[in-house]
Short mmCIF file of C-alpha atoms and ligand atoms in Angstrom, two decimals:
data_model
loop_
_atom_site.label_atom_id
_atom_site.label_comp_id
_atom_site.label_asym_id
_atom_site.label_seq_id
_atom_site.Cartn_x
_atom_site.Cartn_y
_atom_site.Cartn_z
CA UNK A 198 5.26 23.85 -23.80
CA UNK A 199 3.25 27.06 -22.59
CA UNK A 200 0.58 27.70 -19.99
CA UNK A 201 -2.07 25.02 -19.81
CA UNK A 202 -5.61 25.23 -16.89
CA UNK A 203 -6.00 21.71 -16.86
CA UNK A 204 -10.34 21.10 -15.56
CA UNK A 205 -10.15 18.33 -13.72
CA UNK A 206 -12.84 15.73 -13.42
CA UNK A 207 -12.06 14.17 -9.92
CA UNK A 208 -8.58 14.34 -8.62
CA UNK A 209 -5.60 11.98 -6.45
CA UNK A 210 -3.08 13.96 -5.82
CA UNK A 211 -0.91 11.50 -5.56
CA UNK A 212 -0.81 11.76 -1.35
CA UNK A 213 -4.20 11.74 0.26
CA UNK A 214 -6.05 9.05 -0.38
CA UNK A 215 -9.18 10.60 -1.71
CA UNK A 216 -10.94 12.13 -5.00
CA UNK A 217 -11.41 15.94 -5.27
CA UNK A 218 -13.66 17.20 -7.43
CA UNK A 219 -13.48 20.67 -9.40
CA UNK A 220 -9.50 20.88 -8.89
CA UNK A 221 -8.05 22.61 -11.50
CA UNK A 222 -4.60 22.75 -11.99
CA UNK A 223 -2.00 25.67 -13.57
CA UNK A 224 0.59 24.46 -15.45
CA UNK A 225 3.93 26.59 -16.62
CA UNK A 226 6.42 25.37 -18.75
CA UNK A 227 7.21 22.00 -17.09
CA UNK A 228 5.59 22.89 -13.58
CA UNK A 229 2.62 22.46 -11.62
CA UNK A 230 2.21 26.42 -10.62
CA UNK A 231 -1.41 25.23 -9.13
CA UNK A 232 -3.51 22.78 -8.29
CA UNK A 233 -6.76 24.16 -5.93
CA UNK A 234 -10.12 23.53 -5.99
CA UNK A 235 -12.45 26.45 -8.29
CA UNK A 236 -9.18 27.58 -9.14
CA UNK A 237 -10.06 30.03 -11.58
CA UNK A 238 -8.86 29.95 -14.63
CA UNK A 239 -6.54 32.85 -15.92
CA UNK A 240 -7.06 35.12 -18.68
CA UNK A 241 -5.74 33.94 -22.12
CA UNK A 242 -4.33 30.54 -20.78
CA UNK A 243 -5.26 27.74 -23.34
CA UNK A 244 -7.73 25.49 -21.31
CA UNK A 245 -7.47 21.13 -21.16
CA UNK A 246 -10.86 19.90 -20.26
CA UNK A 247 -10.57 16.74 -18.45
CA UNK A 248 -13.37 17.52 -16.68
CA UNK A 249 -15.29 13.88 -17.93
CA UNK A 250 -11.98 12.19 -16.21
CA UNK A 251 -9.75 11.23 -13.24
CA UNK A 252 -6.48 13.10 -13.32
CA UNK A 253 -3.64 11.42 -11.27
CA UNK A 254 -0.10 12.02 -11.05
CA UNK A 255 2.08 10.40 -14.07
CA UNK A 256 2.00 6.87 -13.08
CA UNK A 257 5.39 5.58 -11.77
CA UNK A 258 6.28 1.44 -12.54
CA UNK A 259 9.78 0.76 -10.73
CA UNK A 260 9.97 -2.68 -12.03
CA UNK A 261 10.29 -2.82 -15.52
CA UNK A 262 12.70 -4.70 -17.83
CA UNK A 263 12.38 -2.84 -20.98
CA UNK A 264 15.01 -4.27 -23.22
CA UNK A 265 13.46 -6.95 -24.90
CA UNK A 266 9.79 -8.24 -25.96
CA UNK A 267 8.21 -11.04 -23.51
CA UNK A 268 5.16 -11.67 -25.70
CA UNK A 269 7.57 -12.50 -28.34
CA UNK A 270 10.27 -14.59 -27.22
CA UNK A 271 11.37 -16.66 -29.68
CA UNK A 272 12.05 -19.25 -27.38
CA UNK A 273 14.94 -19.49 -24.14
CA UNK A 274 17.78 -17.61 -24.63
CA UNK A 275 16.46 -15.48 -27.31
CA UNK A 276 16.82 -12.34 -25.30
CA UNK A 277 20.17 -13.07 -24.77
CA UNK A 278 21.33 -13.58 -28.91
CA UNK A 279 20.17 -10.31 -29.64
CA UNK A 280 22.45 -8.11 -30.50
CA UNK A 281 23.31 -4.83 -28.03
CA UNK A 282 21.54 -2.14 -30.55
CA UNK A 283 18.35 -4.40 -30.80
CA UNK A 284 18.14 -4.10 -26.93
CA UNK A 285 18.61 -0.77 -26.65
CA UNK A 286 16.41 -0.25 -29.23
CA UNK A 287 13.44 -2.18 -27.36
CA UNK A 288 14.05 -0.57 -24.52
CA UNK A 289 13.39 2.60 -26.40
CA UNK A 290 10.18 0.86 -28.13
CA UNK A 291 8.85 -0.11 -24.78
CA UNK A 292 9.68 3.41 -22.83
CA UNK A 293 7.16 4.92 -25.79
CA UNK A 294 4.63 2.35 -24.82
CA UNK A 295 4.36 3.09 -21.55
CA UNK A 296 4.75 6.86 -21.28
CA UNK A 297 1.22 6.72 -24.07
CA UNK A 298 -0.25 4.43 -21.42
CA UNK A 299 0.09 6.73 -18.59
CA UNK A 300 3.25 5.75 -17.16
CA UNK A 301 5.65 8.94 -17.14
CA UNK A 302 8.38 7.37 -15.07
CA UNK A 303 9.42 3.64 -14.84
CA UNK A 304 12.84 2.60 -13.59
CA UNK A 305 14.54 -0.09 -15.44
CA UNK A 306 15.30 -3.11 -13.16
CA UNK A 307 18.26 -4.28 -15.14
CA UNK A 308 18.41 -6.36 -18.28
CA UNK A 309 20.78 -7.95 -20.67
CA UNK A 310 22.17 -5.13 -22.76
CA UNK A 311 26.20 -5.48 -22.19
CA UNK A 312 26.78 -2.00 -22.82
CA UNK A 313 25.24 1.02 -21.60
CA UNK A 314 22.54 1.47 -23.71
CA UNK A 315 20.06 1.60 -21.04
CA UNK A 316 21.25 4.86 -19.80
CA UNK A 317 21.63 6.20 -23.53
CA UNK A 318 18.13 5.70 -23.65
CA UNK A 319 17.76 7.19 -20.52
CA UNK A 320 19.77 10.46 -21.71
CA UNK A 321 18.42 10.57 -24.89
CA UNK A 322 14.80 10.68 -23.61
CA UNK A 323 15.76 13.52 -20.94
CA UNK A 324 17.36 15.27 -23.89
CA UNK A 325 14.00 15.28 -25.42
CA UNK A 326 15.02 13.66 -28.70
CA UNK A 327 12.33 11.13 -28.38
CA UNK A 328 8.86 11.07 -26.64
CA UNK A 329 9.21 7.96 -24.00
CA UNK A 330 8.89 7.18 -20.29
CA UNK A 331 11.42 8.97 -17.95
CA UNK A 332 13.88 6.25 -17.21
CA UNK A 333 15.34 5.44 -13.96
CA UNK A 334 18.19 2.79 -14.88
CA UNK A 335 19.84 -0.35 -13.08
CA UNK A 336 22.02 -0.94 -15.87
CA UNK A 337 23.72 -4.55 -14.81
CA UNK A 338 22.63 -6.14 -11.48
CA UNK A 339 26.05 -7.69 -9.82
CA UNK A 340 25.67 -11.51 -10.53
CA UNK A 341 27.48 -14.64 -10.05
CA UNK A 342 27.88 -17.38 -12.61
CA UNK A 343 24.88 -19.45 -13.12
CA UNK A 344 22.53 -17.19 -11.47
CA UNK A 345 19.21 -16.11 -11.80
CA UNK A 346 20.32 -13.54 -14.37
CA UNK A 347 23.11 -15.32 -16.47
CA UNK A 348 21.41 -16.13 -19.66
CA UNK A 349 24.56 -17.97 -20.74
CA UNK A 350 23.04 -21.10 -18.35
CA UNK A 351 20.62 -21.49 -21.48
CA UNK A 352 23.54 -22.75 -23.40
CA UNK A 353 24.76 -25.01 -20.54
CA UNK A 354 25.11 -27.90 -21.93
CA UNK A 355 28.03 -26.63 -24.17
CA UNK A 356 30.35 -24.91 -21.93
CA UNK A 357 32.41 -23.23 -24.50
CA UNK A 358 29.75 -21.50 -26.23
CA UNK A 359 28.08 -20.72 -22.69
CA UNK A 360 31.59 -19.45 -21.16
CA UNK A 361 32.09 -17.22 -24.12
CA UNK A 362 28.13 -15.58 -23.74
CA UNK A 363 28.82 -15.18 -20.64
CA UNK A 364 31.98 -13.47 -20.89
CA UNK A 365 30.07 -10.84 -23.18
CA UNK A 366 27.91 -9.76 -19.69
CA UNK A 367 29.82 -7.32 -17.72
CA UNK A 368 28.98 -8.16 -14.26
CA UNK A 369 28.59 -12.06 -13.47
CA UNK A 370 31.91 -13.01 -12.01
CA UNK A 371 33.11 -14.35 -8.34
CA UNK A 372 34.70 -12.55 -5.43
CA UNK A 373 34.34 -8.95 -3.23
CA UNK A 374 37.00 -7.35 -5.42
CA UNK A 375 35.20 -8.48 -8.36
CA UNK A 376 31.98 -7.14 -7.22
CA UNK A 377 33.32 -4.11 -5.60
CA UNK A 378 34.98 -3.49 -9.18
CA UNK A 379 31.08 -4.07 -11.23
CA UNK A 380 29.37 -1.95 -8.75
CA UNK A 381 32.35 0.96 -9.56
CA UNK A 382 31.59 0.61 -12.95
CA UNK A 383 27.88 1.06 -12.93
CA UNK A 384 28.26 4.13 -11.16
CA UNK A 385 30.89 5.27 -13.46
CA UNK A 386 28.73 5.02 -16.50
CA UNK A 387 25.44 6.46 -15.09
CA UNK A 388 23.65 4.05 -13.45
CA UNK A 389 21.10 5.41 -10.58
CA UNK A 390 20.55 2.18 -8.66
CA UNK A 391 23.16 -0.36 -8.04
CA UNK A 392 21.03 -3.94 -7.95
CA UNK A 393 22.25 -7.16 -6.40
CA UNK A 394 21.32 -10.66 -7.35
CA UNK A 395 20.86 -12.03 -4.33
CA UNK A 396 18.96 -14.80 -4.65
CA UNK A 397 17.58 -17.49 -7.67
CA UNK A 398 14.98 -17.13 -9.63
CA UNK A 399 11.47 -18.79 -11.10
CA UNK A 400 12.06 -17.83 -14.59
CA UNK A 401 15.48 -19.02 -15.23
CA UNK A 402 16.57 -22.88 -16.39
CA UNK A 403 18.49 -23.97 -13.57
CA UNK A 404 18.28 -22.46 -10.14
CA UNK A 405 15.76 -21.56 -7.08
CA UNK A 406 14.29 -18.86 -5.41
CA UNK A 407 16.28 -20.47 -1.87
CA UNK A 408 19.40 -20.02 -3.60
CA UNK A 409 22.22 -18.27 -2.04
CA UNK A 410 23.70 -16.38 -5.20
CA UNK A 411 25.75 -13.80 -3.65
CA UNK A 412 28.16 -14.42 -0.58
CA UNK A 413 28.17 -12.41 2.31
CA UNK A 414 31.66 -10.94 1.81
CA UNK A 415 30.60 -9.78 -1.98
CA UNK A 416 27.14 -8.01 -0.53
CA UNK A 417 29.18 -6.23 1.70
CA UNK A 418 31.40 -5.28 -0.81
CA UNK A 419 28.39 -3.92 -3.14
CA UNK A 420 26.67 -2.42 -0.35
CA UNK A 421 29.87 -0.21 0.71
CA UNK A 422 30.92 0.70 -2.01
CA UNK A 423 27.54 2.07 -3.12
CA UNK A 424 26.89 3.94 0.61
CA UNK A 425 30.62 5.43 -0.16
CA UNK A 426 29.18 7.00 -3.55
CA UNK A 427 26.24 8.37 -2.20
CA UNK A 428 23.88 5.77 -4.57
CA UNK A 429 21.24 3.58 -3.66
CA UNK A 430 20.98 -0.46 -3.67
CA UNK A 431 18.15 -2.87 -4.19
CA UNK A 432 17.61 -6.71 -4.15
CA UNK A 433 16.78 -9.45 -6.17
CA UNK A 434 15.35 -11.55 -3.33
CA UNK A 435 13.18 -13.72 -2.48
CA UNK A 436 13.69 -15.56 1.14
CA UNK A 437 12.89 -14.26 4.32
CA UNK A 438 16.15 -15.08 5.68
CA UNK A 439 17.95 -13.40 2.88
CA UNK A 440 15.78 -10.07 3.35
CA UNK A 441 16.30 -10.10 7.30
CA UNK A 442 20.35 -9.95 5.97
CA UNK A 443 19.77 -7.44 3.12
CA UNK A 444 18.32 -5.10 5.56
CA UNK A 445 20.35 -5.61 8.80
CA UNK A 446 23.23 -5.14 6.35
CA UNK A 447 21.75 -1.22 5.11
CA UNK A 448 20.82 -1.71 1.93
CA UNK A 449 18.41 0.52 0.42
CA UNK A 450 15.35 -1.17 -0.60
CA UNK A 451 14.47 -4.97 -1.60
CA UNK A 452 12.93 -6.32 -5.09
CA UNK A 453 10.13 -9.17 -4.80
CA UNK A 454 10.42 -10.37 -1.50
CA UNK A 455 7.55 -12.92 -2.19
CA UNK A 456 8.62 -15.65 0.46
CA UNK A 457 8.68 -12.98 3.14
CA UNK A 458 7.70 -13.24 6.61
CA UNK A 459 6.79 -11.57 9.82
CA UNK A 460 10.08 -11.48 11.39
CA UNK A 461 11.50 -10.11 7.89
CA UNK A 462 8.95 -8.00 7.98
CA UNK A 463 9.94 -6.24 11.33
CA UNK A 464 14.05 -6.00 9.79
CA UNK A 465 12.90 -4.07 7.15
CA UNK A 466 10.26 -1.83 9.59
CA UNK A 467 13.60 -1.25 12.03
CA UNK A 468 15.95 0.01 9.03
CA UNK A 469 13.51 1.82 6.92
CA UNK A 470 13.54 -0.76 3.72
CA UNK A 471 11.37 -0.65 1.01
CA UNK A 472 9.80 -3.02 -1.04
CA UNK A 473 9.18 -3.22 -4.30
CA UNK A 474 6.91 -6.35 -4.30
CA UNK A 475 5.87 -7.16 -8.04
CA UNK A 476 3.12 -9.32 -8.00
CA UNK A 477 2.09 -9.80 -11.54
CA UNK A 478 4.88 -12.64 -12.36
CA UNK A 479 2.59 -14.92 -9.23
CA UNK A 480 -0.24 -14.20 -10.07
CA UNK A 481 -1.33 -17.55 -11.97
CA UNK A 482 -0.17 -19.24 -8.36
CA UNK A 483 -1.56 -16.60 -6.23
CA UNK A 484 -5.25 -17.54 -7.97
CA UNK A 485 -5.06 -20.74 -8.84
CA UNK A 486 -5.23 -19.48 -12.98
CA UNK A 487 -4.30 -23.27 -14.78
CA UNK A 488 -4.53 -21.54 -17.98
CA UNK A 489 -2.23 -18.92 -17.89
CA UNK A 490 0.05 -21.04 -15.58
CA UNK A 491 0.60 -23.31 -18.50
CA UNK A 492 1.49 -20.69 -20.63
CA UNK A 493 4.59 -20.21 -19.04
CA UNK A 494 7.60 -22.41 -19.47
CA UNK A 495 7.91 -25.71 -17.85
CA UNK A 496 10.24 -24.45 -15.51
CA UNK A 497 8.79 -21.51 -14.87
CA UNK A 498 5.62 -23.15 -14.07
CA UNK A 499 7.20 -26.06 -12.33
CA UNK A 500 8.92 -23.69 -9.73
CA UNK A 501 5.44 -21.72 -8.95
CA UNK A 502 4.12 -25.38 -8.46
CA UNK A 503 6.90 -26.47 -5.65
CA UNK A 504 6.70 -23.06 -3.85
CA UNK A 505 3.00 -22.31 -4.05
CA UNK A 506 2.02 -22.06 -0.31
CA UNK A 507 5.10 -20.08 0.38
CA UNK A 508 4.42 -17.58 -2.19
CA UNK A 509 0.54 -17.33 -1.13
CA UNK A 510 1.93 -17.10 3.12
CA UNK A 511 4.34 -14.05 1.64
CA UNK A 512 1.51 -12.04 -0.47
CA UNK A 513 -0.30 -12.08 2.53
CA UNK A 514 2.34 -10.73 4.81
CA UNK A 515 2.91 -8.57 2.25
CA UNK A 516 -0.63 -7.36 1.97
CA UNK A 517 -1.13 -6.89 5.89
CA UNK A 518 2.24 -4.86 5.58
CA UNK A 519 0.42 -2.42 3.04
CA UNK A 520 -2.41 -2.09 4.58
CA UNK A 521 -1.64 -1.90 8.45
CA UNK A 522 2.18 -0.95 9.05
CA UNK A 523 4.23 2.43 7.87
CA UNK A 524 6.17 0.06 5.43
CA UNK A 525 7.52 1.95 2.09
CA UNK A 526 5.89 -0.18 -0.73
CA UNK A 527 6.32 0.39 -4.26
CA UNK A 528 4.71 -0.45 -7.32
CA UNK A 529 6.40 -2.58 -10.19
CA UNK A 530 5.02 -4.99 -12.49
CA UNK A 531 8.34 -7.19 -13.49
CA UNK A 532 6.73 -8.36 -16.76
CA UNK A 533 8.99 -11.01 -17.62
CA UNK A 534 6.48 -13.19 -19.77
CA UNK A 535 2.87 -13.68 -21.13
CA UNK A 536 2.41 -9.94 -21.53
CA UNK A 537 3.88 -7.17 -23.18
CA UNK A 538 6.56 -5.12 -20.79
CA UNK A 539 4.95 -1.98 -20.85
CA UNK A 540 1.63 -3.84 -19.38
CA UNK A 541 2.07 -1.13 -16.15
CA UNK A 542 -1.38 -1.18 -15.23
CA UNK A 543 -1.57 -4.84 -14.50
CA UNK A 544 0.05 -4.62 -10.93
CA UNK A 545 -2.75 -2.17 -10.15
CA UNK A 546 -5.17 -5.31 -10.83
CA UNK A 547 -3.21 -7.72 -8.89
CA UNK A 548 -2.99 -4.81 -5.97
CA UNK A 549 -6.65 -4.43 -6.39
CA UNK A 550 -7.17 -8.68 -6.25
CA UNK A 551 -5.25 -8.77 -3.16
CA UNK A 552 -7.45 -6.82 -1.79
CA UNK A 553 -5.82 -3.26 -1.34
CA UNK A 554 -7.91 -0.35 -1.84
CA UNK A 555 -7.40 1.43 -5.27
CA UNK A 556 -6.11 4.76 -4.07
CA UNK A 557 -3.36 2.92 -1.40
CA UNK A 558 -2.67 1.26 -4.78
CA UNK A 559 -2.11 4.40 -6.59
CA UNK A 560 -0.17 5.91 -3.84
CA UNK A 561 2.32 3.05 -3.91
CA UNK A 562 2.32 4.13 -7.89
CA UNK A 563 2.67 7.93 -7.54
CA UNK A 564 4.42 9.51 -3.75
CA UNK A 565 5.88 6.45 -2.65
CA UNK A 566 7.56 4.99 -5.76
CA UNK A 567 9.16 8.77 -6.17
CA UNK A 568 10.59 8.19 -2.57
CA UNK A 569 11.73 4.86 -3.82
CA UNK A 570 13.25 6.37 -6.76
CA UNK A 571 14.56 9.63 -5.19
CA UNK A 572 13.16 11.99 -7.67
CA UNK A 573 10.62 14.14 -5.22
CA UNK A 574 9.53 16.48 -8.09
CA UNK A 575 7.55 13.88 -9.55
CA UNK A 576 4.59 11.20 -8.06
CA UNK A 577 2.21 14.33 -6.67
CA UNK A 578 0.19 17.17 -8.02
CA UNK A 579 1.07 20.66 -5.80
CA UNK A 580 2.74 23.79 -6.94
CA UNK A 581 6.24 23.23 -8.04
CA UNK A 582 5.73 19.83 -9.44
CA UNK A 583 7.04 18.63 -12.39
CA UNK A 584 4.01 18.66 -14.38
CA UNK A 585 3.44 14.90 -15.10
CA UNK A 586 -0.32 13.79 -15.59
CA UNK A 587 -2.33 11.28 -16.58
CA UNK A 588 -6.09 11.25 -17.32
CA UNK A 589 -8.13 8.06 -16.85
CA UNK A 590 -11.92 7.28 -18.55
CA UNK A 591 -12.55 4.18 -16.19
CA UNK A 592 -14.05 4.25 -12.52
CA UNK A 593 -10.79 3.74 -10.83
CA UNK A 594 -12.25 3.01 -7.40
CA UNK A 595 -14.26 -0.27 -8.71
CA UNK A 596 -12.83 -1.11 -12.01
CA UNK A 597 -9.67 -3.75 -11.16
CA UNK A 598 -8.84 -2.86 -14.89
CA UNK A 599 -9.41 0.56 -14.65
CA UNK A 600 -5.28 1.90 -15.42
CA UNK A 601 -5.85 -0.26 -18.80
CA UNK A 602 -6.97 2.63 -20.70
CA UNK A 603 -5.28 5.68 -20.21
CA UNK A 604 -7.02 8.43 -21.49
CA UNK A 605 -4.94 11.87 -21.59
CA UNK A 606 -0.79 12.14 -20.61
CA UNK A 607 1.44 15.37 -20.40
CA UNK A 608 5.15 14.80 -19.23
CA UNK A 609 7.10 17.92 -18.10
CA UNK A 610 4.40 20.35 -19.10
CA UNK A 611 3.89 19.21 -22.90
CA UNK A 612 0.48 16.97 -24.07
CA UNK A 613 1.66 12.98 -25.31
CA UNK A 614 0.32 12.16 -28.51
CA UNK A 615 -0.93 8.55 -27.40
CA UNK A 616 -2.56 7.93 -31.30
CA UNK A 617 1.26 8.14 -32.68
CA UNK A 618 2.20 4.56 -33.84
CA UNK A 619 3.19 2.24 -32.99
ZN1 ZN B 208 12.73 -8.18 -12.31
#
């Protein structure tokens, strides 16, 4: 770390939707001291000429789930046999990934580690012992049995070996005191976000996406208990009806919302909601793509299939919502399968496919998500900034693939070495 003039190319600053040319930007130790157009450059400060590319804010992805390899499976349930220290140990694999890509931030949307590792990771990478993504953690989302995110349902059809899996997961159990005592625990042992799994899934064996997965009484319970602690909440949902309750109820901010709809829409307009809408896991459905679609597991697939027009009537409320209302969107990719997690750039393709312009895109990737995420020193380039940056070789108002090749990163001030392997 030192004193770095940083000649920028063309320049998003993360808030105005619009490319500046000649911008160059001062950085100090780990801040953004400048960032002006013909900013001259100071005596004796070492010089990083990006002028032959775009320099954005380090990219933000507030979907991830980092603690296991979807290209690599190893068939249903895989995930699950792993032991805690693999996990944590892909998580850590996948944070390096993405930070090389451009990605600086990325908040972890929960996974299947049973301990804590996730915010060990999280520590050790803000400790600076290893060069990786900042990490915003969900550790555990609060989850019944059988839900979308109880793994053990892979083993159903031996309920002794799938009742003792499941009893290795911290969170799935039944009851407000029994949630009220998981969400505790999350915040006791560091996690930012406390999620909810509100509602089935695609990807798992044996439930829906209209599934009812948490009662009333138990949301409640979550939802309290985290406004009591001063820590945000966010959703696993997908109905419209189950949204319109998430957000009348004052929680924080919703995950997926796919099967949303206009009168949803308006709840989460009236109690300042935000969505984090992940498009990449639909996007086979959303364009008709029989290839990839049969990549993914029959039941995956099979579930896309039954609720195709409701998922295609959602993206387009969704879209409309982007593009013509004040509601806070973020950006997440939610690889779960087909691609490697730390694929961030490929919700900026299925933004760009749906037809939002590529700078809303990257605003939903830089300001907004660090709204969403409640870290305001990161997502925009202006004096007193942490100085996060990435540096892009692709024409990022026509290219659809353009985040796909990042050219240049710096996190907090210091340069990423993106040819380190792996
Ligand atoms: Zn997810």
């Amino acid at each position: 770390m030192g004193e770095y003039y940083i000649r920028c190319g063309a320049c998003f600053d993360g808030v105005h939707e619009e490319l500046r040319e000649n911008v160059g930007i001062l950085v100090r130790e780990n801040r953004i001291v400048r960032a002006e157009r013909e900013l001259p450059c100071p005596r004796g400060t070492e010089v990083v000429d990006l002028s032959h590319l775009t320099v954005t804010p380090g990219l933000i992805d507030a979907h991830v789930h980092f603690d296991f390899l979807s290209n690599q499976t190893g068939g249903p349930g895989a995930r699950f046999l792993a032991s805690d220290e693999m996990k944590t140990l892909t998580l850590l694999y996948n944070a390096r990934q993405s930070l090389k890509r451009g990605f600086t931030t990325v908040r972890h949307a929960g996974g299947k580690i049973s301990t804590f590792g996730a915010v060990d990771v999280k520590r050790a990478v803000d400790a600076g012992l290893f060069q990786a993504s900042r990490l915003v953690v969900v550790a555990h989302a609060v989850s019944t049995p059988g839900c979308h995110t109880d793994a053990s349902t892979y083993f159903r059809g031996n309920p002794h070996l799938s009742d003792a899996l499941q009893g290795l997961y911290p969170n799935i159990g039944s009851g407000a005191d029994f949630a009220r005592a998981a969400a505790r625990r999350e915040i006791k042992y560091g996690a930012d976000v406390v999620k909810l799994m509100v509602t089935g899934g695609f990807a798992s064996p044996n439930d829906g996406p209209e599934d009812m997965q948490l009662e009333e009484d138990e949301i409640r319970a979550v939802l309290d208990v985290a406004r009591h602690m001063g820590k945000p909440t966010t959703a696993h949902v997908y109905t419209a009806r189950m949204v319109s309750l998430l957000a009348e109820l004052g929680i924080t901010g919703v995950e997926h919302a796919s099967m949303l709809d206009g009168a949803a829409l308006e709840k989460l307009l009236a109690n300042g909601t935000y969505v984090v809408p992940t498009f990449v896991p639909y996007e086979e459905i959303i364009r008709e793509d029989r290839e990839m679609l049969d990549k993914k597991t029959p039941e995956f697939r099979a579930k896309l299939l039954k609720y195709a027009a409701q998922l295609r009537q959602g993206r387009q409320v969704l879209v409309d919502a982007i593009l013509n209302t004040e509601l806070l969107a973020g950006y997440g990719t939610d690889i779960v399968s087909l691609y490697p997690n730390y694929d961030c750039w490929r919700e900026f393709k299925a933004w760009r496919d749906s037809g939002i312009p590529a700078l809303r895109t990257l605003r939903a990737a830089t300001s907004d998500n660090a709204k969403i995420l409640r870290r305001p020193e990161l997502g925009s380039i202006a004096p007193g900034q942490l100085a996060d940056l990435s540096g892009w070789d692709r024409d990022l108002l026509e290219d659809h693939e353009a985040l796909s090749h990042c050219a240049f990163v710096m996190k907090d001030g210091r340069v990423v070495d993106q040819t380190e392997e792996p």
